[in-house]
mmCIF file of C-alpha atoms and ligand atoms in Angstrom:
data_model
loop_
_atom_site.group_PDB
_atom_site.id
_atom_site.type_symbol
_atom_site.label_atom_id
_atom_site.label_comp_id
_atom_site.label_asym_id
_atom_site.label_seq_id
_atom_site.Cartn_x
_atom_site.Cartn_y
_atom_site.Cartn_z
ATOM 1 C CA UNK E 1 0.000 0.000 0.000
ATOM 2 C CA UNK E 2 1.581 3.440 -0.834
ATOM 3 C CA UNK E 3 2.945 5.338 1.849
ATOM 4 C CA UNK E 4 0.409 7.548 4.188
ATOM 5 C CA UNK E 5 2.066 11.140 4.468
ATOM 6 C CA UNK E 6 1.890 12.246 8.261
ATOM 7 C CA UNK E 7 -0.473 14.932 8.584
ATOM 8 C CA UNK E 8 2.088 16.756 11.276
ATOM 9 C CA UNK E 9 4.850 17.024 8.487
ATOM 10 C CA UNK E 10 2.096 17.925 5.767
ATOM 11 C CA UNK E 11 0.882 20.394 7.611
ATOM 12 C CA UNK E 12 4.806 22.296 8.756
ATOM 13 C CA UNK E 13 5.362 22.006 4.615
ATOM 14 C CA UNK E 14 1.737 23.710 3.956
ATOM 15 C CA UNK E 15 2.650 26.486 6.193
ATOM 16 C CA UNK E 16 5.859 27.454 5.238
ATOM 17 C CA UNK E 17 4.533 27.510 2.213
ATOM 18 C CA UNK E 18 1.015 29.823 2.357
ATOM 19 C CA UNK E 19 0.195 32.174 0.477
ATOM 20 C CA UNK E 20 -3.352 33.358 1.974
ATOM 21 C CA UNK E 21 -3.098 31.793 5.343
ATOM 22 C CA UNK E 22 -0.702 32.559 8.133
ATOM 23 C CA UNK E 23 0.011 31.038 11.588
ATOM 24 C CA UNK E 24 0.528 34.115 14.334
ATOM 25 C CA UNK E 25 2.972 32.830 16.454
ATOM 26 C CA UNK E 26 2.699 35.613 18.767
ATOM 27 C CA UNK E 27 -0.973 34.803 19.005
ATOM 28 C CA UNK E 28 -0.618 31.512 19.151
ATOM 29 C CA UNK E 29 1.387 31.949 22.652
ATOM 30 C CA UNK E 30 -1.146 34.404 23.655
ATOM 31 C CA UNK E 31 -3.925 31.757 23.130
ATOM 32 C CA UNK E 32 -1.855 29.117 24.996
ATOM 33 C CA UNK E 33 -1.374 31.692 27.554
ATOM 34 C CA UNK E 34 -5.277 32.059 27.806
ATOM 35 C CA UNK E 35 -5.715 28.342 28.398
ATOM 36 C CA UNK E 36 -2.984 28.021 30.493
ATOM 37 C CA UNK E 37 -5.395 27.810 33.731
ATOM 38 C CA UNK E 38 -7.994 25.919 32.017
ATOM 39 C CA UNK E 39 -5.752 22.973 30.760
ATOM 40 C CA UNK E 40 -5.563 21.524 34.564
ATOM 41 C CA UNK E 41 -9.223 21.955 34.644
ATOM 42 C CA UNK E 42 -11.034 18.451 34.994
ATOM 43 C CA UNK E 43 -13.105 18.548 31.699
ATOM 44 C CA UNK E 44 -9.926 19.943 29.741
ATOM 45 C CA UNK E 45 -9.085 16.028 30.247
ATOM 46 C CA UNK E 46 -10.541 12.886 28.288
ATOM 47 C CA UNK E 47 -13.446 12.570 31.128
ATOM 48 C CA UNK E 48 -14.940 15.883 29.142
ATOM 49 C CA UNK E 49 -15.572 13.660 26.484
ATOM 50 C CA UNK E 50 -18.609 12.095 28.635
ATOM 51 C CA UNK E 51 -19.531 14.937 31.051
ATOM 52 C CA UNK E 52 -19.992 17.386 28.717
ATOM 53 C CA UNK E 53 -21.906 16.062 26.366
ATOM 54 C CA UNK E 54 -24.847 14.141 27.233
ATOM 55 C CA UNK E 55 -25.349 12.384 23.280
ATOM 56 C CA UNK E 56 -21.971 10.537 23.669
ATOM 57 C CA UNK E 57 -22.277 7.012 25.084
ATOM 58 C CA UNK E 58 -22.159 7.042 28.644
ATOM 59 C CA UNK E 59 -20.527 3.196 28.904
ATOM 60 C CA UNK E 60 -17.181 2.337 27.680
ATOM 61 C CA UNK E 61 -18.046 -1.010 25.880
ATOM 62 C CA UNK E 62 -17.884 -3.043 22.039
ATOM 63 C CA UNK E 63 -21.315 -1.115 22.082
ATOM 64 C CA UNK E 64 -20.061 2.106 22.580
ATOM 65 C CA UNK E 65 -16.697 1.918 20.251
ATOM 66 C CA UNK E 66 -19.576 0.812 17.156
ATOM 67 C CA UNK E 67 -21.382 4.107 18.075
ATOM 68 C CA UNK E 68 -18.170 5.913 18.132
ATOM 69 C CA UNK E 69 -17.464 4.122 14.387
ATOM 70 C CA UNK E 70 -20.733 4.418 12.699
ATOM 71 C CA UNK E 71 -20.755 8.397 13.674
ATOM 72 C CA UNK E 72 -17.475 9.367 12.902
ATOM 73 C CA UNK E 73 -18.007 7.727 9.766
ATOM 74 C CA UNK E 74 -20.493 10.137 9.256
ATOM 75 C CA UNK E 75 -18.874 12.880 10.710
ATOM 76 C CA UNK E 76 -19.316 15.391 7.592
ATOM 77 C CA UNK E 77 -20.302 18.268 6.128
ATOM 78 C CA UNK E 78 -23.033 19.671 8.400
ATOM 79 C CA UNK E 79 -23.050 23.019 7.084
ATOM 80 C CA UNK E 80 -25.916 24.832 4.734
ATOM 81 C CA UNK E 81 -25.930 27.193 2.583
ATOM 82 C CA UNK E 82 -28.112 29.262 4.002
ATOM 83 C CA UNK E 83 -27.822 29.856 7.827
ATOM 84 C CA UNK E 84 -31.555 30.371 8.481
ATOM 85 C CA UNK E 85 -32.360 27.240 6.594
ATOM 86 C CA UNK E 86 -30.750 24.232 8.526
ATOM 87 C CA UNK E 87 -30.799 20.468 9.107
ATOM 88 C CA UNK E 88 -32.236 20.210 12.613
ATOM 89 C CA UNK E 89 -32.973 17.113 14.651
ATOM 90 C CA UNK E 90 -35.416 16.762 18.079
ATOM 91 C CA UNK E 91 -34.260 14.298 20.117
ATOM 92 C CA UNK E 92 -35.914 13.720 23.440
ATOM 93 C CA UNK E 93 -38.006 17.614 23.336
ATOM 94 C CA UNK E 94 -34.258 19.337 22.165
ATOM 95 C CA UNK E 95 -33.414 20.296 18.864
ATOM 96 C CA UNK E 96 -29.975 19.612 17.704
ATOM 97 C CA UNK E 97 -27.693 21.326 14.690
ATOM 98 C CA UNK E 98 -24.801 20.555 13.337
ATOM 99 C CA UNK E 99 -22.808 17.613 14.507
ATOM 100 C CA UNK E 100 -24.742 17.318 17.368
ATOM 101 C CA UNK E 101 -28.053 16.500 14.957
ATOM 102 C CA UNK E 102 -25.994 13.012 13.342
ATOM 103 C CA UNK E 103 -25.414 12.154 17.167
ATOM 104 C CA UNK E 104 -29.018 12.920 18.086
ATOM 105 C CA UNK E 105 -30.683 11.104 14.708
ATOM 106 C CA UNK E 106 -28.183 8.071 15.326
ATOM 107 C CA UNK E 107 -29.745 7.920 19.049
ATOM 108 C CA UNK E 108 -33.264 8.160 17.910
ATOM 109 C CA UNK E 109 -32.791 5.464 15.722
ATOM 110 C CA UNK E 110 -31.210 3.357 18.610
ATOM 111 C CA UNK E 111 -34.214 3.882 20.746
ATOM 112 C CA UNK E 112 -36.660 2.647 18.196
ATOM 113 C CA UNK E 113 -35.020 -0.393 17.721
ATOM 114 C CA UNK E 114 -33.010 0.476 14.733
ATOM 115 C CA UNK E 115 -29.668 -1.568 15.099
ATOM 116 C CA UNK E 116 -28.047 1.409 13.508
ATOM 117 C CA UNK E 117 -24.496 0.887 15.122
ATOM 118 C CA UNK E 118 -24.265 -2.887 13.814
ATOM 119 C CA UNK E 119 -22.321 -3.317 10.897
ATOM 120 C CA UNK E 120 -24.437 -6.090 10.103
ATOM 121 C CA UNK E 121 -26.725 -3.634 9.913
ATOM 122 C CA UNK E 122 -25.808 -1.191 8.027
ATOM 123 C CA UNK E 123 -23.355 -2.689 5.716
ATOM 124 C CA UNK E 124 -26.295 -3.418 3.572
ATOM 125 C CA UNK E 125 -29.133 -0.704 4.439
ATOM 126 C CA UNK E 126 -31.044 0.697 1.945
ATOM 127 C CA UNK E 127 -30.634 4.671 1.084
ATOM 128 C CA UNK E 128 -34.501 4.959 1.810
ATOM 129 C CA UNK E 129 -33.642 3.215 5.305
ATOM 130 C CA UNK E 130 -30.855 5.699 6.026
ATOM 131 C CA UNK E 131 -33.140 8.517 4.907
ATOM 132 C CA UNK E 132 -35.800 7.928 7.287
ATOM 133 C CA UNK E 133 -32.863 7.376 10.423
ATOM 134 C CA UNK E 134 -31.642 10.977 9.212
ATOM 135 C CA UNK E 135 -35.143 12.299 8.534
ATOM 136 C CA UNK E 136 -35.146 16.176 9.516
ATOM 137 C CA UNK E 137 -37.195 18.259 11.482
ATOM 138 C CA UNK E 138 -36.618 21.411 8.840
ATOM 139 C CA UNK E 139 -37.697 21.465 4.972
ATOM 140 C CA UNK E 140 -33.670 21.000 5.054
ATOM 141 C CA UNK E 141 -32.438 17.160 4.445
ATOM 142 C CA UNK E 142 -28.952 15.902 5.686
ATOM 143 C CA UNK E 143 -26.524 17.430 3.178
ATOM 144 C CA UNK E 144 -24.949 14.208 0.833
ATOM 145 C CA UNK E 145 -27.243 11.276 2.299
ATOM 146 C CA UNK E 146 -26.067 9.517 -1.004
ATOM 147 C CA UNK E 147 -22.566 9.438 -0.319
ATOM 148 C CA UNK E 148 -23.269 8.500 3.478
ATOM 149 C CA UNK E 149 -25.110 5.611 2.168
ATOM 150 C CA UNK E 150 -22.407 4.903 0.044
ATOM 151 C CA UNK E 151 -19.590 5.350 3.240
ATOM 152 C CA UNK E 152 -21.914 3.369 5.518
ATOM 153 C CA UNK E 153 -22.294 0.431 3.164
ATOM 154 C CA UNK E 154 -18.683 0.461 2.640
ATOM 155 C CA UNK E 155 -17.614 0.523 5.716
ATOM 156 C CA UNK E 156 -19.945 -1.698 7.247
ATOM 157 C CA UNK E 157 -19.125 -4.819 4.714
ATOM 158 C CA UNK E 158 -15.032 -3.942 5.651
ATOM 159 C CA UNK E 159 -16.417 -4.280 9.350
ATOM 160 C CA UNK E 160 -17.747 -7.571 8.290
ATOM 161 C CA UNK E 161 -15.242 -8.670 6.161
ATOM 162 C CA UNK E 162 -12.386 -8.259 7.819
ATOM 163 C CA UNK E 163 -12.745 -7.398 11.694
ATOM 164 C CA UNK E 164 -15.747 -9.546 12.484
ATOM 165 C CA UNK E 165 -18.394 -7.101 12.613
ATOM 166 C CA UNK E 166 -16.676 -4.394 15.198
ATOM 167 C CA UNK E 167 -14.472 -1.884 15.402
ATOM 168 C CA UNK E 168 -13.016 -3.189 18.285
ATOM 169 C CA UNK E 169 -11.312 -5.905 16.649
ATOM 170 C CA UNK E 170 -9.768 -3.029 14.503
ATOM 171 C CA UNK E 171 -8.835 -1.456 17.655
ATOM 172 C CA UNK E 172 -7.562 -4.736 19.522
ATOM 173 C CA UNK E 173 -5.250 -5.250 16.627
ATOM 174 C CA UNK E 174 -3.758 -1.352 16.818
ATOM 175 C CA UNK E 175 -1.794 -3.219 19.870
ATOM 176 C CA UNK E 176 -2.160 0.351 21.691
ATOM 177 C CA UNK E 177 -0.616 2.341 19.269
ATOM 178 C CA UNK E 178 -2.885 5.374 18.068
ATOM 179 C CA UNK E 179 -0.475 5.584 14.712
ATOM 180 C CA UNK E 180 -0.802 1.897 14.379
ATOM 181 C CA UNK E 181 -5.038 2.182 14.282
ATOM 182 C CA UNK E 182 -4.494 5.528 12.442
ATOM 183 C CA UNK E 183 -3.135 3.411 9.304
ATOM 184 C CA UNK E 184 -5.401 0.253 9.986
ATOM 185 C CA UNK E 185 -8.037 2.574 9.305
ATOM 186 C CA UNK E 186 -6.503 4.567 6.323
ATOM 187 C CA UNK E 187 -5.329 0.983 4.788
ATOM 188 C CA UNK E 188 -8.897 -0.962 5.467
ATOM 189 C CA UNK E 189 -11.304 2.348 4.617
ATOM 190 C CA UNK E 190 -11.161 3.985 1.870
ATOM 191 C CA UNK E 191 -13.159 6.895 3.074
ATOM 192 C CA UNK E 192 -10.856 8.154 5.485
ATOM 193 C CA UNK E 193 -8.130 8.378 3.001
ATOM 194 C CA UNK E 194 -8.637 12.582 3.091
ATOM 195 C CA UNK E 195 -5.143 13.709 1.176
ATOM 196 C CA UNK E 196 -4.675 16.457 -1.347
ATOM 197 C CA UNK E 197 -1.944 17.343 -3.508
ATOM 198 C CA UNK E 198 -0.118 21.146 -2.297
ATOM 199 C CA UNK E 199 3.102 22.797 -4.572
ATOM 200 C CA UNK E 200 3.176 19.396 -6.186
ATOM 201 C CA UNK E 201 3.516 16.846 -2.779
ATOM 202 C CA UNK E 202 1.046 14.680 -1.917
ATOM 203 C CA UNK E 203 0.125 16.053 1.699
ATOM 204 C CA UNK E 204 -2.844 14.632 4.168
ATOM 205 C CA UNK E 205 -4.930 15.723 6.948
ATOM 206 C CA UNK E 206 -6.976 12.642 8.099
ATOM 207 C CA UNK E 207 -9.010 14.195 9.714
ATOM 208 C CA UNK E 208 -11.920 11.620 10.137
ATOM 209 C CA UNK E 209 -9.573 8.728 10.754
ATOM 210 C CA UNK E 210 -7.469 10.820 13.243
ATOM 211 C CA UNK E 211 -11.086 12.188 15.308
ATOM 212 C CA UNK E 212 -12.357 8.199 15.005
ATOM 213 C CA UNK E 213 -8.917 7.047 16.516
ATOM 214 C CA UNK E 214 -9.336 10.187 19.356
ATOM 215 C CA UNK E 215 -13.200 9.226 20.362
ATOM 216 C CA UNK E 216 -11.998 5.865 20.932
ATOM 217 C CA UNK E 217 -9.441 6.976 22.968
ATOM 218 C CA UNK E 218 -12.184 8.922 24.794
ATOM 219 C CA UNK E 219 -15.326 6.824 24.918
ATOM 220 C CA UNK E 220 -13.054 3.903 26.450
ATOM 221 C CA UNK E 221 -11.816 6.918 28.769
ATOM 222 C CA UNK E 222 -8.499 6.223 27.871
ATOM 223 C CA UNK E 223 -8.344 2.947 29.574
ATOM 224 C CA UNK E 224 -7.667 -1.278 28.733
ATOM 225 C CA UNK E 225 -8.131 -1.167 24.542
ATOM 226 C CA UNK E 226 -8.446 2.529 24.739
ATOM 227 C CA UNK E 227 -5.140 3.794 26.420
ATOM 228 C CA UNK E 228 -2.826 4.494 23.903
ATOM 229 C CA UNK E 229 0.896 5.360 24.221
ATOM 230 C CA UNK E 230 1.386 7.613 21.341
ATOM 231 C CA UNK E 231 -1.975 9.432 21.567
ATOM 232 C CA UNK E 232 -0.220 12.727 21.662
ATOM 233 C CA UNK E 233 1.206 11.770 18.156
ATOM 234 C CA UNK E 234 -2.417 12.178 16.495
ATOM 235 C CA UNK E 235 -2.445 16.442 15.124
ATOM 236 C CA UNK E 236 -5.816 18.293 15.743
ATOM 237 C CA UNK E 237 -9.087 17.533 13.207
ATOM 238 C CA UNK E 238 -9.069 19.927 10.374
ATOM 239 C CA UNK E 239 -12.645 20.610 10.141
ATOM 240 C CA UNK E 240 -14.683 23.667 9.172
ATOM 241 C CA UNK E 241 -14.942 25.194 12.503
ATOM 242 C CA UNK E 242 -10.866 25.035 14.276
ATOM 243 C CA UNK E 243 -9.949 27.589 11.371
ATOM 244 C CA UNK E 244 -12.779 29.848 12.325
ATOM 245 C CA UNK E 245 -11.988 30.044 15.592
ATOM 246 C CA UNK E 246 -8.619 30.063 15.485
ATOM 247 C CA UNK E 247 -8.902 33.429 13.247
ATOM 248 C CA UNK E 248 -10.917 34.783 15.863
ATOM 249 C CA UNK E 249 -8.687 34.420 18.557
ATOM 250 C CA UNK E 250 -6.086 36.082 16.233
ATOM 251 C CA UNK E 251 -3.471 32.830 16.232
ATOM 252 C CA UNK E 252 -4.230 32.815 12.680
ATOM 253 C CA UNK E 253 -4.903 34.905 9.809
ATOM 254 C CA UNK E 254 -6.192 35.089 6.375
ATOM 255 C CA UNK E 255 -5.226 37.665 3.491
ATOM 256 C CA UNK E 256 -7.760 40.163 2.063
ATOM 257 C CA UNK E 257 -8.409 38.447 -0.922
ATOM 258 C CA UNK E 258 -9.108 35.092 0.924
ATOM 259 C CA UNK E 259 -11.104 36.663 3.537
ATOM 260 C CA UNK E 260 -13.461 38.366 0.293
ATOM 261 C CA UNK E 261 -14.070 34.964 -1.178
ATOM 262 C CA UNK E 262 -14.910 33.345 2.112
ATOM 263 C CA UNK E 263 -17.084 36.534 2.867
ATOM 264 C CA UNK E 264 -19.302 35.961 -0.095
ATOM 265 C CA UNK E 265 -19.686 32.058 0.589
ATOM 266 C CA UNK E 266 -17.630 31.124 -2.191
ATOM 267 C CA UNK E 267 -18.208 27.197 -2.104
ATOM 268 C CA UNK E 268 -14.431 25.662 -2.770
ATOM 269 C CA UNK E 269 -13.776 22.163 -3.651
ATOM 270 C CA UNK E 270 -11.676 19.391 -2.090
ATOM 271 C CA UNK E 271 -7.948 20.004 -2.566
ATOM 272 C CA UNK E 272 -8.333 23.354 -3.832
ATOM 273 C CA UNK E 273 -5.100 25.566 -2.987
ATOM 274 C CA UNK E 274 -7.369 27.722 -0.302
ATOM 275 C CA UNK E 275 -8.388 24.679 1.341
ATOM 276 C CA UNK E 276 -4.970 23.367 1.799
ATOM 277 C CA UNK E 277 -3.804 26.052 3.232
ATOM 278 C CA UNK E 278 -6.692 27.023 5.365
ATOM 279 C CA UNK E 279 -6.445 22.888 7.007
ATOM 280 C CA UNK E 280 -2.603 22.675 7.121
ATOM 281 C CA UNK E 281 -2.272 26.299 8.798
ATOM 282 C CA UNK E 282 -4.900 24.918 11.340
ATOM 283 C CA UNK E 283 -2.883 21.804 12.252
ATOM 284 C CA UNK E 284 0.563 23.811 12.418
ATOM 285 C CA UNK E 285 -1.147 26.676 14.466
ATOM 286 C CA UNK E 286 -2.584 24.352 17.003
ATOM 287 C CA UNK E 287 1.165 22.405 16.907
ATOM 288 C CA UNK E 288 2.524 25.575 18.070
ATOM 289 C CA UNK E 289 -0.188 26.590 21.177
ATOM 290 C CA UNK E 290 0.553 22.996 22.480
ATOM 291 C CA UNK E 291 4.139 22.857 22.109
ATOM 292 C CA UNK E 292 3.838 26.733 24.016
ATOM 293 C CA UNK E 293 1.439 25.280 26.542
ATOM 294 C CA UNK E 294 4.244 22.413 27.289
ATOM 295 C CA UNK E 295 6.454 25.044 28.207
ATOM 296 C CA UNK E 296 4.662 27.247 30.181
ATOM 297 C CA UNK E 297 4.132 23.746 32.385
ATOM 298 C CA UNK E 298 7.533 23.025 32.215
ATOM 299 C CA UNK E 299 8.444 26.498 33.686
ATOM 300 C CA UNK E 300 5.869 25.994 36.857
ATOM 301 C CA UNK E 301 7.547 22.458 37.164
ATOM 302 C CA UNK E 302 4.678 20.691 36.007
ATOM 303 C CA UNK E 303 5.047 17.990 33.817
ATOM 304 C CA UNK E 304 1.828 17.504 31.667
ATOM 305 C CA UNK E 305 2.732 15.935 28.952
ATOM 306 C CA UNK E 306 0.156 13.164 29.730
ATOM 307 C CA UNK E 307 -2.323 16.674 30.106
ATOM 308 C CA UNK E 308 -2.045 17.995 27.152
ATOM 309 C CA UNK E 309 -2.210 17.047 23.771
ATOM 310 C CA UNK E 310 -3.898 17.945 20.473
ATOM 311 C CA UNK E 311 -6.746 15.810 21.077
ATOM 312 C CA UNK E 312 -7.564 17.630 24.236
ATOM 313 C CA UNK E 313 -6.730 21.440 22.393
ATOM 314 C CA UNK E 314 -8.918 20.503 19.502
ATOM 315 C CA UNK E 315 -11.631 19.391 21.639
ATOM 316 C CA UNK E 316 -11.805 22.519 23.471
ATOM 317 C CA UNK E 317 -11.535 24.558 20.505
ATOM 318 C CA UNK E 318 -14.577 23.026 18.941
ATOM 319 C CA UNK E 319 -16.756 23.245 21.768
ATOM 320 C CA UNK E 320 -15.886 26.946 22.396
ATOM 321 C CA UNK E 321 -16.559 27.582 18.836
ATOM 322 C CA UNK E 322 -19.864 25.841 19.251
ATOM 323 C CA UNK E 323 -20.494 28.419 22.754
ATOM 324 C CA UNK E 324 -19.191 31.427 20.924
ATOM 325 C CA UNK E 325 -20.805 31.251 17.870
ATOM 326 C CA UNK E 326 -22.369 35.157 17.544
ATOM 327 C CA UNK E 327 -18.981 36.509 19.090
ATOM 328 C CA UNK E 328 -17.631 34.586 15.467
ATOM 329 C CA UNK E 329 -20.185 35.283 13.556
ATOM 330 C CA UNK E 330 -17.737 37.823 11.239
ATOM 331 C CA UNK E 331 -14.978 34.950 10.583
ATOM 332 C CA UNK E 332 -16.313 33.291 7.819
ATOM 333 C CA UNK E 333 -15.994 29.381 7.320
ATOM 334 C CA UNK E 334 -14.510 27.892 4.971
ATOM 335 C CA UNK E 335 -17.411 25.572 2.647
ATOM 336 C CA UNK E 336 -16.614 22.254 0.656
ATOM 337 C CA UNK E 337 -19.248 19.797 0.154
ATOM 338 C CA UNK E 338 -17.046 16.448 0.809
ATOM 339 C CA UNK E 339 -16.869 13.265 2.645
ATOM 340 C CA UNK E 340 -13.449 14.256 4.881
ATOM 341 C CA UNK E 341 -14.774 16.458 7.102
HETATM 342 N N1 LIG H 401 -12.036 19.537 14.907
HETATM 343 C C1 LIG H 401 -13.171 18.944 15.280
HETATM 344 N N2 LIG H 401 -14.171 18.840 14.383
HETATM 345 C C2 LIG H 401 -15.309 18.252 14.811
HETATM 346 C C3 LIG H 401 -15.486 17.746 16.087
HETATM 347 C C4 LIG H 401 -16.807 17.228 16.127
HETATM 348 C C5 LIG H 401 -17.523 16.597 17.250
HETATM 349 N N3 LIG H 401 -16.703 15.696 17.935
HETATM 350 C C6 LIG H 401 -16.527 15.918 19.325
HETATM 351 C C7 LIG H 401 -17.441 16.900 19.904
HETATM 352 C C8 LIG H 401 -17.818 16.520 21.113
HETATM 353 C C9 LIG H 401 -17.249 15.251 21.422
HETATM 354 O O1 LIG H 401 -16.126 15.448 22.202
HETATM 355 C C10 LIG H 401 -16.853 14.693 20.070
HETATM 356 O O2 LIG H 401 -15.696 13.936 20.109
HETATM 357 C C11 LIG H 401 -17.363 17.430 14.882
HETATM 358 N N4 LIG H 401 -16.445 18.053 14.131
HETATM 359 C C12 LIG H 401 -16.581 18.617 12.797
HETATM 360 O O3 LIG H 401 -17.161 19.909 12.978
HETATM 361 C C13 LIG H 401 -17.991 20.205 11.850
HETATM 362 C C14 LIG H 401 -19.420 20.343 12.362
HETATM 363 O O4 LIG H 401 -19.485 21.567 13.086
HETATM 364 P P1 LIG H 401 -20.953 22.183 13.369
HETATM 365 O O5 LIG H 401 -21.577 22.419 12.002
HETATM 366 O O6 LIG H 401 -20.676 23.435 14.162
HETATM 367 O O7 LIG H 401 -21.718 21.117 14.169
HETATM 368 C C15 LIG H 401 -17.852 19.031 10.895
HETATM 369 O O8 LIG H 401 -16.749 19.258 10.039
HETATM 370 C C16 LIG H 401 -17.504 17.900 11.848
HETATM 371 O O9 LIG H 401 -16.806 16.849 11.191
HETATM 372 C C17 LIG H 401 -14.408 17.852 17.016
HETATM 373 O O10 LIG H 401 -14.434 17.429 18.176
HETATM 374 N N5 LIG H 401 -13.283 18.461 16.553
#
């Protein structure tokens, strides 16, 4: 199988070589600095996973890892184009967006006896079957049902085929090594393969791969199949959202001309040069506020390398884009319709 480039080293050669995207160094200490008190903080750590967030499986079982695979799976391209008009799910008298709306169909399903999370299951579901699971709330259908059909069915026969029906296996077979599941995963499904080609080098991000090695990590609390050694090896998820937020807490920035096209919602696809940069600036900038929170432990003494991690930055991130959403609402996201993230 050809090689799988690492997303760390993609992501250094992306941003030395930007054009409309820069990492802020400066403001990428003054973010660590800001989170320097909150990294200690109990839910900074993998139990946040759990207590914040009350769709995420609450046991840490076969079970639960198959939820954590069927979703991440999924895990794409929530966004619409307009911002009025949206994909909403009502789970249990709340109404879910977003990410949080595949969590909150895929437990609705669950609870009416839909064996959603089984790859027996879903390996060979029909796309009518998937659409009533994903059914909306809204006039507004789940953005490419199609190609999550065509994921799900994919993935679920691999399941079958070659790791008896559950992730776990997969996971069993990583021999607690996150880069060691990171390339099961790449090698065995063909959806997570997200790459791109930048200034002529083939150059990768894996971002659902790296996310579905992460919530295993998490959902098993990062214990028995689920502690991994090299966990802090795995880079942040380049998604639509860590960009955003990183521009608005200044740690990165994007040049006029980028910032017009974004402004008027122009819709770029996967592997264009804007894209690149915009995902490989991400990773590098959130390299940098780890390797500057690291220090600023090191110089109180503390050693928390065990603490802190991109996992656990990334995490945070996303969830205080998801609280801070109006304060954002002038950094534009970046829109591509695809199956990586
Ligand atoms: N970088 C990063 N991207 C993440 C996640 C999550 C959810 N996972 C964690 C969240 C809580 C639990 O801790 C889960 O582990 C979803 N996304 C991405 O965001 C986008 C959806 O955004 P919005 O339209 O606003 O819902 C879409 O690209 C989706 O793929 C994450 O954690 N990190």
């Amino acid at each position: 199988m050809e090689g799988f480039p690492s997303p760390l080293e993609s992501a250094k050669f992306i941003a030395d070589h930007s054009k409309d995207v820069s990492v802020d160094e400066e403001g990428a200490r003054r973010v660590a600095e800001s989170l320097f008190d909150k990294a200690s903080a109990v839910e900074f750590g993998v139990a946040g996973w759990k207590s914040l967030h009350e769709l995420n499986p609450r046991a840490a079982d076969k079970e639960a890892v198959d939820w954590v695979f069927l979703v991440d799976t999924l895990n794409f391209s929530f966004w619409s184009e307009q911002e009025e008009q949206k994909y909403l799910v009502k789970y249990k008298d709340k109404i879910y967006s977003g990410y949080w709306s595949l969590c909150a169909a895929v437990n609705r399903a669950l609870d009416e006896g839909i064996p959603i999370t089984s790859a027996s299951y879903f390996a060979t579901m029909t796309l009518e079957q998937l659409r009533h699971v994903f059914r909306s709330d809204t006039e507004v259908p789940i953005p490419l049902l199609e190609e999550r059909h065509r994921v799900l069915n994919e993935s679920g026969i691999v399941l079958l085929e070659k790791f008896g029906g559950s992730f776990l296996t997969c996971v069993k077979m990583s021999e607690k090594s996150a880069q060691k599941l990171l390339h099961l995963i790449l090698e065995n499904f063909p959806s997570y393969r997200d790459e791109a080609v930048f200034e002529k080098k083939k150059v990768s991000f894996y971002k659902r791969a790296q996310i579905l090695v992460a919530d295993t990590w998490s959902v098993l609390e990062g214990k028995g199949d689920g502690f991994f050694d090299d966990i802090s090896s795995l880079t942040i998820f380049a998604d639509y959202r860590i960009p955003q937020v990183l521009v608005h807490l200044k740690a990165m920035k994007y040049s006029e001309e980028l910032m017009k096209k974004l402004r008027e919602g122009t819709i770029f696809q996967s592997g264009d040069k804007e894209e690149v940069e915009i995902r490989g600036c991400s990773i590098w900038c959130c390299a940098l506020i780890c390797k500057h929170l690291q220090e600023l432990y090191q110089k109180k003494g503390q050693d928390m390398r065990e603490k802190i991690n991109a996992v656990l930055l990334d995490y945070y991130l996303w969830d205080y884009a998801r609280d801070h959403r109006e304060d954002m609402k002038d950094i534009p996201f970046h829109r591509v319709r695809c199956i990586y993230y």
